[in-house]
Amino acid sequence: MADSTPQAASFNPALRVVIAGCGIAGPALACFLKKQGYEPVVYEKTKAHSVTSGGSSLMLQINGIKVINLISPEIVKKLTASPAVSGKPMAQVLYLSQVSGEEIIRSDAPSQYLDTPSADGAPPLPFQIGVRRTTFHQMLIEEAQSQGISIHFEKELTAIKQDDSSMLITAIFTDGTQTSGSFLVGCDGVHSATRAALFGKEPATYTGLTQTAGLSLTPPSLAPPNNPATFLNVFGNGSHVVSYPISDTQTSWAVTVREAESRETWRAMGKEQQDAFCRDAPYKDWKDPVNEFVKEPEHVIKYGLYDRPELAKWHQGRVVLLGDAAHPTSPHLGQGANQAFEDIYHLDRLLQAHIPSPNTTTASTTLLDKIFTEFETLRIARTSVLVKAARAQGEMRVVSGEKACLARDQTLKSAVPLLAGKAMEELKKHPF
């Protein structure tokens, strides 16, 4: 069957790269590949109006911000503009104990660990930027489309065929259409159809933790201009709250607790469920600012946190995974999207090193296997450490009983100041 996706006739299959998934990673990767001379095309299973409707926020960190700046310095400018509308750079970190009522840590480290781009006269890049996920996601999609990159919605991947003789892959979608290209990159997230096509379906392991997340007006105790933009962690008895501003007026927050698996209660909340949450949540009795978050929140969603088995390899033939499709992680280090950006940078770098001119070089399966093997060898070593560290962070943060909580708080007080600087310096080294 001939290629039956829209606009198929206008593309050269030998230059086309099929990207499965239009989350954060898909359009970002497409922008890099377009600059190299490829013809990337993005296929997304959801409808156009719903693709940017998921999630509350993201904490972009310096390793991801450096990659975003390569895609478009204008995006970074929008995210760091004043007044803050589309994003908010962090100025301080604050840890509080709900159990003892004490301040555990206060540090201006985020405002100290800046990174200077190579462009002459460019301002330093901030270490962390809180962003509303939908706003940032839309920026990436619009940037890709402005470069002439096609994005096709309601295209759910169901199978992949590889043909060594033609040096092409064929992606087949549930609506019966299909498309061909030189290679395929699975950027289709935790529930990756690309991963399932390569390695089969795997059961997800429930970590025992849930998060309830939302957006609220920034409470007066954290609001500008009298307060610095604060990355806040509040440690309670059997719970942990994290929050950060995503603009001058809004703050994103998430509550992590340990509870039994109950998928039927995990979803975006309607008004009735949201009102019940605000009325019954124990956090309404916590000290300011946590109690302010649950008074009149916007877009509250509850979800379970899951792990998937670590993969020994991320590719087969002419198909490779990156981002959450390859290494899904719990959110406790804030590195999910940032590690996807590192993946994108290194995959693009390796493709450019081995195939400097896609217009004149036909990529054999042997060559792509070499590139993808080099890519996954580099990235598996790094991401596996971070996935395990994120899981450990969640376990450490959510403990029950006064004695265990006070011991946790003391560990944080003594260890974090020593380790945070090293961790920040390490992040600044990546991905370049």
PDB file of C-alpha atoms in Angstrom, residues 21-207:
ATOM      1  CA  GLY A  21       4.056  11.502  19.594  1.00  0.00           C
ATOM      2  CA  CYS A  22       3.454  15.240  19.836  1.00  0.00           C
ATOM      3  CA  GLY A  23       4.119  15.686  23.527  1.00  0.00           C
ATOM      4  CA  ILE A  24       7.001  17.847  24.697  1.00  0.00           C
ATOM      5  CA  ALA A  25       9.704  15.791  22.971  1.00  0.00           C
ATOM      6  CA  GLY A  26       8.145  15.256  19.517  1.00  0.00           C
ATOM      7  CA  PRO A  27       8.020  18.845  18.218  1.00  0.00           C
ATOM      8  CA  ALA A  28      11.335  19.682  19.921  1.00  0.00           C
ATOM      9  CA  LEU A  29      13.126  16.813  18.165  1.00  0.00           C
ATOM     10  CA  ALA A  30      11.471  17.757  14.875  1.00  0.00           C
ATOM     11  CA  CYS A  31      12.951  21.280  15.092  1.00  0.00           C
ATOM     12  CA  PHE A  32      16.472  19.887  15.500  1.00  0.00           C
ATOM     13  CA  LEU A  33      16.094  17.421  12.631  1.00  0.00           C
ATOM     14  CA  LYS A  34      14.648  20.075  10.328  1.00  0.00           C
ATOM     15  CA  LYS A  35      17.792  22.180  10.777  1.00  0.00           C
ATOM     16  CA  GLN A  36      19.889  19.203   9.686  1.00  0.00           C
ATOM     17  CA  GLY A  37      18.005  18.841   6.407  1.00  0.00           C
ATOM     18  CA  TYR A  38      15.626  16.032   7.333  1.00  0.00           C
ATOM     19  CA  GLU A  39      11.887  16.226   6.702  1.00  0.00           C
ATOM     20  CA  PRO A  40      10.429  15.292  10.083  1.00  0.00           C
ATOM     21  CA  VAL A  41       6.707  14.594  10.342  1.00  0.00           C
ATOM     22  CA  VAL A  42       4.964  14.248  13.711  1.00  0.00           C
ATOM     23  CA  TYR A  43       2.040  11.886  14.289  1.00  0.00           C
ATOM     24  CA  GLU A  44      -0.100  12.230  17.423  1.00  0.00           C
ATOM     25  CA  LYS A  45      -2.902   9.908  18.550  1.00  0.00           C
ATOM     26  CA  THR A  46      -5.038  12.579  20.268  1.00  0.00           C
ATOM     27  CA  LYS A  47      -7.121  15.347  18.763  1.00  0.00           C
ATOM     28  CA  ALA A  48      -5.480  18.701  18.040  1.00  0.00           C
ATOM     29  CA  HIS A  49      -7.482  20.584  20.667  1.00  0.00           C
ATOM     30  CA  SER A  50      -6.667  18.057  23.411  1.00  0.00           C
ATOM     31  CA  VAL A  51      -2.951  17.467  22.834  1.00  0.00           C
ATOM     32  CA  THR A  52      -1.962  20.409  25.047  1.00  0.00           C
ATOM     33  CA  SER A  53      -4.647  19.838  27.689  1.00  0.00           C
ATOM     34  CA  GLY A  54      -2.736  17.433  29.951  1.00  0.00           C
ATOM     35  CA  GLY A  55      -0.650  18.108  33.033  1.00  0.00           C
ATOM     36  CA  SER A  56      -0.343  21.127  35.285  1.00  0.00           C
ATOM     37  CA  SER A  57       3.224  22.379  35.074  1.00  0.00           C
ATOM     38  CA  LEU A  58       6.875  21.643  34.447  1.00  0.00           C
ATOM     39  CA  MET A  59      10.028  22.711  36.216  1.00  0.00           C
ATOM     40  CA  LEU A  60      12.487  23.338  33.415  1.00  0.00           C
ATOM     41  CA  GLN A  61      16.060  23.035  34.678  1.00  0.00           C
ATOM     42  CA  ILE A  62      19.309  24.269  33.244  1.00  0.00           C
ATOM     43  CA  ASN A  63      20.131  21.089  31.300  1.00  0.00           C
ATOM     44  CA  GLY A  64      16.782  21.316  29.510  1.00  0.00           C
ATOM     45  CA  ILE A  65      16.793  25.102  29.215  1.00  0.00           C
ATOM     46  CA  LYS A  66      20.099  25.003  27.307  1.00  0.00           C
ATOM     47  CA  VAL A  67      18.534  22.684  24.720  1.00  0.00           C
ATOM     48  CA  ILE A  68      15.378  24.814  24.445  1.00  0.00           C
ATOM     49  CA  ASN A  69      17.628  27.825  23.818  1.00  0.00           C
ATOM     50  CA  LEU A  70      19.126  25.971  20.834  1.00  0.00           C
ATOM     51  CA  ILE A  71      15.652  25.389  19.430  1.00  0.00           C
ATOM     52  CA  SER A  72      14.586  29.000  19.850  1.00  0.00           C
ATOM     53  CA  PRO A  73      16.092  31.711  22.082  1.00  0.00           C
ATOM     54  CA  GLU A  74      12.744  33.479  21.670  1.00  0.00           C
ATOM     55  CA  ILE A  75      10.999  30.750  23.664  1.00  0.00           C
ATOM     56  CA  VAL A  76      13.435  31.235  26.536  1.00  0.00           C
ATOM     57  CA  LYS A  77      12.930  35.006  26.344  1.00  0.00           C
ATOM     58  CA  LYS A  78       9.172  34.549  26.653  1.00  0.00           C
ATOM     59  CA  LEU A  79       9.585  32.185  29.598  1.00  0.00           C
ATOM     60  CA  THR A  80      11.857  34.614  31.440  1.00  0.00           C
ATOM     61  CA  ALA A  81      10.194  37.910  30.492  1.00  0.00           C
ATOM     62  CA  SER A  82       9.118  40.440  33.108  1.00  0.00           C
ATOM     63  CA  PRO A  83       6.314  40.755  34.013  1.00  0.00           C
ATOM     64  CA  ALA A  84       6.178  36.975  34.162  1.00  0.00           C
ATOM     65  CA  VAL A  85       3.252  35.671  32.120  1.00  0.00           C
ATOM     66  CA  SER A  86       4.478  32.465  30.428  1.00  0.00           C
ATOM     67  CA  GLY A  87       7.036  31.268  32.994  1.00  0.00           C
ATOM     68  CA  LYS A  88       8.855  32.239  36.164  1.00  0.00           C
ATOM     69  CA  PRO A  89      12.593  31.765  36.900  1.00  0.00           C
ATOM     70  CA  MET A  90      13.280  30.550  40.438  1.00  0.00           C
ATOM     71  CA  ALA A  91      15.218  32.722  42.911  1.00  0.00           C
ATOM     72  CA  GLN A  92      15.259  30.602  46.055  1.00  0.00           C
ATOM     73  CA  VAL A  93      14.604  27.144  47.493  1.00  0.00           C
ATOM     74  CA  LEU A  94      12.694  26.804  50.754  1.00  0.00           C
ATOM     75  CA  TYR A  95      12.118  23.604  52.777  1.00  0.00           C
ATOM     76  CA  LEU A  96       9.592  23.682  55.634  1.00  0.00           C
ATOM     77  CA  SER A  97       8.520  21.021  58.131  1.00  0.00           C
ATOM     78  CA  GLN A  98       4.814  20.808  58.820  1.00  0.00           C
ATOM     79  CA  VAL A  99       5.610  18.384  61.656  1.00  0.00           C
ATOM     80  CA  SER A 100       7.965  20.576  63.691  1.00  0.00           C
ATOM     81  CA  GLY A 101       6.866  23.905  62.256  1.00  0.00           C
ATOM     82  CA  GLU A 102      10.505  24.758  61.554  1.00  0.00           C
ATOM     83  CA  GLU A 103      12.275  26.073  58.501  1.00  0.00           C
ATOM     84  CA  ILE A 104      14.624  23.323  57.325  1.00  0.00           C
ATOM     85  CA  ILE A 105      16.494  25.067  54.515  1.00  0.00           C
ATOM     86  CA  ARG A 106      16.411  28.427  52.753  1.00  0.00           C
ATOM     87  CA  SER A 107      18.833  29.039  49.897  1.00  0.00           C
ATOM     88  CA  ASP A 108      19.250  31.418  46.967  1.00  0.00           C
ATOM     89  CA  ALA A 109      21.133  28.721  45.017  1.00  0.00           C
ATOM     90  CA  PRO A 110      18.826  28.877  41.935  1.00  0.00           C
ATOM     91  CA  SER A 111      19.815  32.502  41.389  1.00  0.00           C
ATOM     92  CA  GLN A 112      23.522  31.625  41.709  1.00  0.00           C
ATOM     93  CA  TYR A 113      23.814  28.688  39.297  1.00  0.00           C
ATOM     94  CA  LEU A 114      23.233  30.495  36.017  1.00  0.00           C
ATOM     95  CA  ASP A 115      24.649  29.510  32.640  1.00  0.00           C
ATOM     96  CA  THR A 116      25.929  31.944  30.021  1.00  0.00           C
ATOM     97  CA  PRO A 117      25.057  31.080  26.392  1.00  0.00           C
ATOM     98  CA  SER A 118      27.739  31.322  23.730  1.00  0.00           C
ATOM     99  CA  ALA A 119      25.842  34.034  21.811  1.00  0.00           C
ATOM    100  CA  ASP A 120      27.439  37.435  22.319  1.00  0.00           C
ATOM    101  CA  GLY A 121      25.394  39.656  24.569  1.00  0.00           C
ATOM    102  CA  ALA A 122      22.884  36.972  25.485  1.00  0.00           C
ATOM    103  CA  PRO A 123      21.751  37.135  29.118  1.00  0.00           C
ATOM    104  CA  PRO A 124      22.583  34.233  31.448  1.00  0.00           C
ATOM    105  CA  LEU A 125      20.135  31.359  31.351  1.00  0.00           C
ATOM    106  CA  PRO A 126      18.293  30.786  34.634  1.00  0.00           C
ATOM    107  CA  PHE A 127      18.828  27.548  36.512  1.00  0.00           C
ATOM    108  CA  GLN A 128      15.119  26.781  36.865  1.00  0.00           C
ATOM    109  CA  ILE A 129      11.937  28.072  35.238  1.00  0.00           C
ATOM    110  CA  GLY A 130       8.462  27.110  36.402  1.00  0.00           C
ATOM    111  CA  VAL A 131       6.092  26.888  33.418  1.00  0.00           C
ATOM    112  CA  ARG A 132       2.491  25.980  32.826  1.00  0.00           C
ATOM    113  CA  ARG A 133       2.752  22.808  30.809  1.00  0.00           C
ATOM    114  CA  THR A 134       0.033  23.699  28.313  1.00  0.00           C
ATOM    115  CA  THR A 135       1.587  27.110  27.586  1.00  0.00           C
ATOM    116  CA  PHE A 136       5.076  25.717  27.053  1.00  0.00           C
ATOM    117  CA  HIS A 137       3.801  22.780  25.020  1.00  0.00           C
ATOM    118  CA  GLN A 138       1.911  25.120  22.708  1.00  0.00           C
ATOM    119  CA  MET A 139       5.079  27.197  22.226  1.00  0.00           C
ATOM    120  CA  LEU A 140       6.971  24.125  21.018  1.00  0.00           C
ATOM    121  CA  ILE A 141       4.184  23.098  18.655  1.00  0.00           C
ATOM    122  CA  GLU A 142       3.940  26.587  17.179  1.00  0.00           C
ATOM    123  CA  GLU A 143       7.723  26.742  16.762  1.00  0.00           C
ATOM    124  CA  ALA A 144       7.711  23.442  14.874  1.00  0.00           C
ATOM    125  CA  GLN A 145       4.833  24.520  12.648  1.00  0.00           C
ATOM    126  CA  SER A 146       6.525  27.858  11.942  1.00  0.00           C
ATOM    127  CA  GLN A 147       9.447  25.864  10.516  1.00  0.00           C
ATOM    128  CA  GLY A 148       7.128  24.059   8.114  1.00  0.00           C
ATOM    129  CA  ILE A 149       6.958  20.827  10.132  1.00  0.00           C
ATOM    130  CA  SER A 150       3.730  18.897   9.620  1.00  0.00           C
ATOM    131  CA  ILE A 151       1.878  17.565  12.648  1.00  0.00           C
ATOM    132  CA  HIS A 152      -0.931  15.075  12.047  1.00  0.00           C
ATOM    133  CA  PHE A 153      -3.454  14.446  14.818  1.00  0.00           C
ATOM    134  CA  GLU A 154      -5.706  11.444  15.488  1.00  0.00           C
ATOM    135  CA  LYS A 155      -2.997   9.140  14.159  1.00  0.00           C
ATOM    136  CA  GLU A 156      -2.532   6.305  16.644  1.00  0.00           C
ATOM    137  CA  LEU A 157       0.388   4.019  15.862  1.00  0.00           C
ATOM    138  CA  THR A 158      -0.497   0.335  15.801  1.00  0.00           C
ATOM    139  CA  ALA A 159       2.393  -1.372  13.972  1.00  0.00           C
ATOM    140  CA  ILE A 160       5.821  -0.743  12.436  1.00  0.00           C
ATOM    141  CA  LYS A 161       7.333  -2.538   9.475  1.00  0.00           C
ATOM    142  CA  GLN A 162      11.029  -2.391   8.620  1.00  0.00           C
ATOM    143  CA  ASP A 163      12.441  -3.137   5.176  1.00  0.00           C
ATOM    144  CA  ASP A 164      16.230  -3.394   4.940  1.00  0.00           C
ATOM    145  CA  SER A 165      16.133  -3.679   1.146  1.00  0.00           C
ATOM    146  CA  SER A 166      14.432  -0.302   0.711  1.00  0.00           C
ATOM    147  CA  MET A 167      16.086   1.162   3.842  1.00  0.00           C
ATOM    148  CA  LEU A 168      12.713   2.469   4.995  1.00  0.00           C
ATOM    149  CA  ILE A 169      10.289   1.953   7.859  1.00  0.00           C
ATOM    150  CA  THR A 170       6.525   1.992   7.514  1.00  0.00           C
ATOM    151  CA  ALA A 171       4.320   3.210  10.347  1.00  0.00           C
ATOM    152  CA  ILE A 172       0.760   1.873  10.319  1.00  0.00           C
ATOM    153  CA  PHE A 173      -2.034   3.693  12.137  1.00  0.00           C
ATOM    154  CA  THR A 174      -5.302   2.450  13.595  1.00  0.00           C
ATOM    155  CA  ASP A 175      -7.350   4.292  10.950  1.00  0.00           C
ATOM    156  CA  GLY A 176      -5.737   2.150   8.240  1.00  0.00           C
ATOM    157  CA  THR A 177      -3.409   4.826   6.876  1.00  0.00           C
ATOM    158  CA  GLN A 178       0.344   4.441   6.815  1.00  0.00           C
ATOM    159  CA  THR A 179       3.487   6.416   6.117  1.00  0.00           C
ATOM    160  CA  SER A 180       7.113   5.620   5.300  1.00  0.00           C
ATOM    161  CA  GLY A 181      10.383   7.223   6.248  1.00  0.00           C
ATOM    162  CA  SER A 182      14.077   6.640   6.733  1.00  0.00           C
ATOM    163  CA  PHE A 183      13.694   5.952  10.453  1.00  0.00           C
ATOM    164  CA  LEU A 184      11.177   6.345  13.264  1.00  0.00           C
ATOM    165  CA  VAL A 185      11.643   7.937  16.684  1.00  0.00           C
ATOM    166  CA  GLY A 186       9.209   7.005  19.444  1.00  0.00           C
ATOM    167  CA  CYS A 187       8.463  10.131  21.488  1.00  0.00           C
ATOM    168  CA  ASP A 188       5.072   8.814  22.564  1.00  0.00           C
ATOM    169  CA  GLY A 189       5.491   8.874  26.329  1.00  0.00           C
ATOM    170  CA  VAL A 190       4.866   6.503  29.192  1.00  0.00           C
ATOM    171  CA  HIS A 191       2.204   4.553  27.284  1.00  0.00           C
ATOM    172  CA  SER A 192       4.402   4.303  24.187  1.00  0.00           C
ATOM    173  CA  ALA A 193       2.950   2.336  21.287  1.00  0.00           C
ATOM    174  CA  THR A 194       6.427   2.421  19.718  1.00  0.00           C
ATOM    175  CA  ARG A 195       7.951   0.717  22.757  1.00  0.00           C
ATOM    176  CA  ALA A 196       5.196  -1.914  22.725  1.00  0.00           C
ATOM    177  CA  ALA A 197       5.759  -2.540  19.003  1.00  0.00           C
ATOM    178  CA  LEU A 198       9.492  -3.086  19.590  1.00  0.00           C
ATOM    179  CA  PHE A 199       9.562  -4.963  22.892  1.00  0.00           C
ATOM    180  CA  GLY A 200       5.988  -6.017  23.664  1.00  0.00           C
ATOM    181  CA  LYS A 201       3.621  -4.709  26.306  1.00  0.00           C
ATOM    182  CA  GLU A 202       4.941  -4.571  29.861  1.00  0.00           C
ATOM    183  CA  PRO A 203       3.069  -4.220  33.130  1.00  0.00           C
ATOM    184  CA  ALA A 204       3.571  -0.938  34.948  1.00  0.00           C
ATOM    185  CA  THR A 205       4.522  -1.214  38.636  1.00  0.00           C
ATOM    186  CA  TYR A 206       2.647   0.994  41.061  1.00  0.00           C
ATOM    187  CA  THR A 207       5.078   2.783  43.390  1.00  0.00           C
TER     188      THR A 207
END
